[in-house]
PDB file of C-alpha atoms in Angstrom:
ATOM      1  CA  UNK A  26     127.031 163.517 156.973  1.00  0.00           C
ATOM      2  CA  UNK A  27     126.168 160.124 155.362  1.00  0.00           C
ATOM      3  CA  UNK A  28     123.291 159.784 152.614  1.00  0.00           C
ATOM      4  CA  UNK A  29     119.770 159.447 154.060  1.00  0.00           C
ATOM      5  CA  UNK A  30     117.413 157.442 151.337  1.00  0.00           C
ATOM      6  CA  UNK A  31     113.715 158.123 152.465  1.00  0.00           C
ATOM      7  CA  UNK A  32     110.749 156.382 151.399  1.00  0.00           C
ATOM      8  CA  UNK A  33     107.849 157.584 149.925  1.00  0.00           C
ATOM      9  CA  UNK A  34     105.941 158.478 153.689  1.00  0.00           C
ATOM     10  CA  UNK A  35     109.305 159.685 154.834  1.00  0.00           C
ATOM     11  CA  UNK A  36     109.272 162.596 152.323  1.00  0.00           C
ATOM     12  CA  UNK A  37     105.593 163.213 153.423  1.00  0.00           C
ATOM     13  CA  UNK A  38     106.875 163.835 156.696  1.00  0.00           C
ATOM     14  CA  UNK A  39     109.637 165.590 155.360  1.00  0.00           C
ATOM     15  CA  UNK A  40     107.165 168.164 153.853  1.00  0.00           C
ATOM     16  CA  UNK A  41     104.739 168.901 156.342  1.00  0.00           C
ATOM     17  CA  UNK A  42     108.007 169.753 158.652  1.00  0.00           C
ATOM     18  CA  UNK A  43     109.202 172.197 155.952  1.00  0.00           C
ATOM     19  CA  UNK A  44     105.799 173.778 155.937  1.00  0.00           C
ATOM     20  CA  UNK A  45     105.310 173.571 159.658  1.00  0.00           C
ATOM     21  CA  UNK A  46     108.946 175.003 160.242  1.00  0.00           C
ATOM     22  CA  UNK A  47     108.634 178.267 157.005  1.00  0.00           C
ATOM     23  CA  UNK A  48     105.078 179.180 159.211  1.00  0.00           C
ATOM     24  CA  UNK A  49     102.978 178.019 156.132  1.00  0.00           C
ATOM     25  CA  UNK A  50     100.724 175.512 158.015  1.00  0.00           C
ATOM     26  CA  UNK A  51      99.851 175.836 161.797  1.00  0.00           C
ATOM     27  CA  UNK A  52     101.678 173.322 164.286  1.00  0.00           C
ATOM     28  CA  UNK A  53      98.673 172.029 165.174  1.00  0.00           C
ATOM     29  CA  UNK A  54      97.260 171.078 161.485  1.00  0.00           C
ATOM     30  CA  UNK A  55     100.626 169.872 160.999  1.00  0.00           C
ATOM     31  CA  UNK A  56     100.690 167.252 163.817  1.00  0.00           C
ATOM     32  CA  UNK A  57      97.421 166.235 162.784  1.00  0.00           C
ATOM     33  CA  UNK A  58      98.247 165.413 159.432  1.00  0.00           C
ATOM     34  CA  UNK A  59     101.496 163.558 160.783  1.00  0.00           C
ATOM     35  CA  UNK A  60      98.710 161.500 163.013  1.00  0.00           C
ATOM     36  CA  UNK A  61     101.036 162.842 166.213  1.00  0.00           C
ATOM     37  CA  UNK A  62     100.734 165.217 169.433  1.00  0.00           C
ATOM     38  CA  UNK A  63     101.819 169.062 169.338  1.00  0.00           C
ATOM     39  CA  UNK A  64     104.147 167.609 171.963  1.00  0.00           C
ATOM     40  CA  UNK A  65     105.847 164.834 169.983  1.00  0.00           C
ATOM     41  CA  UNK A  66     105.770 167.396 167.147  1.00  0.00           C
ATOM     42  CA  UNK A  67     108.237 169.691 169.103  1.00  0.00           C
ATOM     43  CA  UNK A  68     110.391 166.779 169.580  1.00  0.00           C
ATOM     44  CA  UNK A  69     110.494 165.865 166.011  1.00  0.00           C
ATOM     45  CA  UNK A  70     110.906 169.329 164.889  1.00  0.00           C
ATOM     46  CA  UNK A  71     113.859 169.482 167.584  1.00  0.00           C
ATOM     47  CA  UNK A  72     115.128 166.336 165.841  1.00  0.00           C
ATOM     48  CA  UNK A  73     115.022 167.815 162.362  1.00  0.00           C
ATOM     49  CA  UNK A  74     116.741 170.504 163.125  1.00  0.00           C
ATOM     50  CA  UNK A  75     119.698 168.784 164.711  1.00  0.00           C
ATOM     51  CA  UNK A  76     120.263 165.729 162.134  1.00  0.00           C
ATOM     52  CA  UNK A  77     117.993 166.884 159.074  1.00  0.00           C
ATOM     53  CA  UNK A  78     116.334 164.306 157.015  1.00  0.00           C
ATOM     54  CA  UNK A  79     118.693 161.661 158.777  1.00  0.00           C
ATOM     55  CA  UNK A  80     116.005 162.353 161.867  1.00  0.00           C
ATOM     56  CA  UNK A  81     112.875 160.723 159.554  1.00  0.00           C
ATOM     57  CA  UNK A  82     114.742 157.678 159.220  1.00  0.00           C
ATOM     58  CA  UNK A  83     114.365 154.826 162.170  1.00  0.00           C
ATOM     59  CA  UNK A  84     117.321 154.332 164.028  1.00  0.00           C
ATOM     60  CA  UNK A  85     117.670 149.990 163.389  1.00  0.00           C
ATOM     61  CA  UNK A  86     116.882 150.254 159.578  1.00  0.00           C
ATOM     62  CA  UNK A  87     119.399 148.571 157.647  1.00  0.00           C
ATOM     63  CA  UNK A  88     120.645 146.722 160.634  1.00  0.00           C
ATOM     64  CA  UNK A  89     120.063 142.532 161.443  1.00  0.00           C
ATOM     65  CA  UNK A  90     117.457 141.660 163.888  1.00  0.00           C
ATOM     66  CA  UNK A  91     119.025 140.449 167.209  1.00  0.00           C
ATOM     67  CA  UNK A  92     116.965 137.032 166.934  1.00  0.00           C
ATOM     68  CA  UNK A  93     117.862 136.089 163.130  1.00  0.00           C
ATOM     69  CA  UNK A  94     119.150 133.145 162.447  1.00  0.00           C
ATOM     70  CA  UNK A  95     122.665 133.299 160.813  1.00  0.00           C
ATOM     71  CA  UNK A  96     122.805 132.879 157.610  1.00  0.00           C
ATOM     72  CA  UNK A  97     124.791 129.973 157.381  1.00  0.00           C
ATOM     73  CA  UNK A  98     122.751 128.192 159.532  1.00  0.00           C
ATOM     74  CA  UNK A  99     119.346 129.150 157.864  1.00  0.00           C
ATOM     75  CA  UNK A 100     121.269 127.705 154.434  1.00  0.00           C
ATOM     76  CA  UNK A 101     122.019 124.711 156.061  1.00  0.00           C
ATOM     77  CA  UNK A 102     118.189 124.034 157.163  1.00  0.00           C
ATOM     78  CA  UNK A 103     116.962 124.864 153.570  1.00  0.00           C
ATOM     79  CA  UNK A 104     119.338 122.722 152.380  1.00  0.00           C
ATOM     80  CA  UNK A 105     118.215 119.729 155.031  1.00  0.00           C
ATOM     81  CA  UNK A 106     114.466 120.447 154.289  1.00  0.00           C
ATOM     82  CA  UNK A 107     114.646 120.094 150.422  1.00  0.00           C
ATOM     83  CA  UNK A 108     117.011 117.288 150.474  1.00  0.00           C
ATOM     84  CA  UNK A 109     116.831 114.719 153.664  1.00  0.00           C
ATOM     85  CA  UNK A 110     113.562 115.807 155.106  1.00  0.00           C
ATOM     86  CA  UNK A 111     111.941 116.298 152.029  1.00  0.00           C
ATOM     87  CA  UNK A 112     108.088 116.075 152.797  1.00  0.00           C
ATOM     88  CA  UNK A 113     108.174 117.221 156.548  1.00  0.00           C
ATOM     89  CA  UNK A 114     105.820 119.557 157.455  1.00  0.00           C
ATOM     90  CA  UNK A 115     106.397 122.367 159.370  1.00  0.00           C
ATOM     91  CA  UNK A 116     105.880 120.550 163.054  1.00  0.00           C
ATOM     92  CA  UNK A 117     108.460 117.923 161.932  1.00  0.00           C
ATOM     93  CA  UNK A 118     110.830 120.019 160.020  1.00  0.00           C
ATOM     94  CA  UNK A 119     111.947 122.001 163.507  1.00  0.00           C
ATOM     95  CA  UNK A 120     111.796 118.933 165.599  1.00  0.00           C
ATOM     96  CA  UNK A 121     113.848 116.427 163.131  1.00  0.00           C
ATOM     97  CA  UNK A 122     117.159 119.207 163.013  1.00  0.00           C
ATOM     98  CA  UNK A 123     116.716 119.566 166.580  1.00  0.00           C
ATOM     99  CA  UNK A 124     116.668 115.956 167.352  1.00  0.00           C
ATOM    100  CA  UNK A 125     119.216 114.808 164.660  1.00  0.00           C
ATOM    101  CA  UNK A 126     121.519 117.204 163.697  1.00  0.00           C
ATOM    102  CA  UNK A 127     121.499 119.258 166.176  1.00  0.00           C
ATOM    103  CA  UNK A 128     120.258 122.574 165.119  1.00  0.00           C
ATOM    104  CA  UNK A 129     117.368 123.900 167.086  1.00  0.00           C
ATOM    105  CA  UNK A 130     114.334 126.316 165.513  1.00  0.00           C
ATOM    106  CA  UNK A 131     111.136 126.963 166.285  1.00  0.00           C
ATOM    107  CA  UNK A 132     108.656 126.572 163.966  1.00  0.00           C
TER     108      UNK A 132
END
């Protein structure tokens, strides 16, 4: 089981579902204070009990959006716009790259 960090409304959640699960506070108080359905409660309950905290946690955190730009490339343009296209603006700055060396952003 790997380490599960969670932040600060995470161990909110976290709480109410201990409550809700020892039979301290109704299922129905506690999906109102999670701002969910009874239903959806269930399923996170379900989900708690299967993977623990690990269930709180969003499935893509700590992973790369699939429409970043890489890295090397996004070093490369801040490189271009302080240096050679110093004074672009925005507008200019995608369409210059584009046009000259190549590399194509939006705006």
């Amino acid at each position: 089981m790997k380490d599960v960090i969670l932040n600060q409304r995470e161990q909110a959640r976290l709480q109410a579902l201990n409550s809700a699960m020892e039979y301290r506070l109704p299922r129905a108080r506690t999906a109102e204070i999670l701002g969910i359905s009874e239903r959806q409660l269930r399923r996170v309950l379900a989900a708690y009990r299967r993977d623990a905290a690990a269930a709180l946690v969003h499935g893509n955190r700590g992973r790369q959006p699939r429409n970043a730009i890489p890295e090397v490339v996004a070093a490369a343009v801040v490189s271009l716009a302080r240096e050679k296209y110093a004074g672009f603006n925005h507008s200019h700055l995608a369409e210059a790259p584009a046009e000259r060396e190549g590399i194509d952003l939006s705006r």
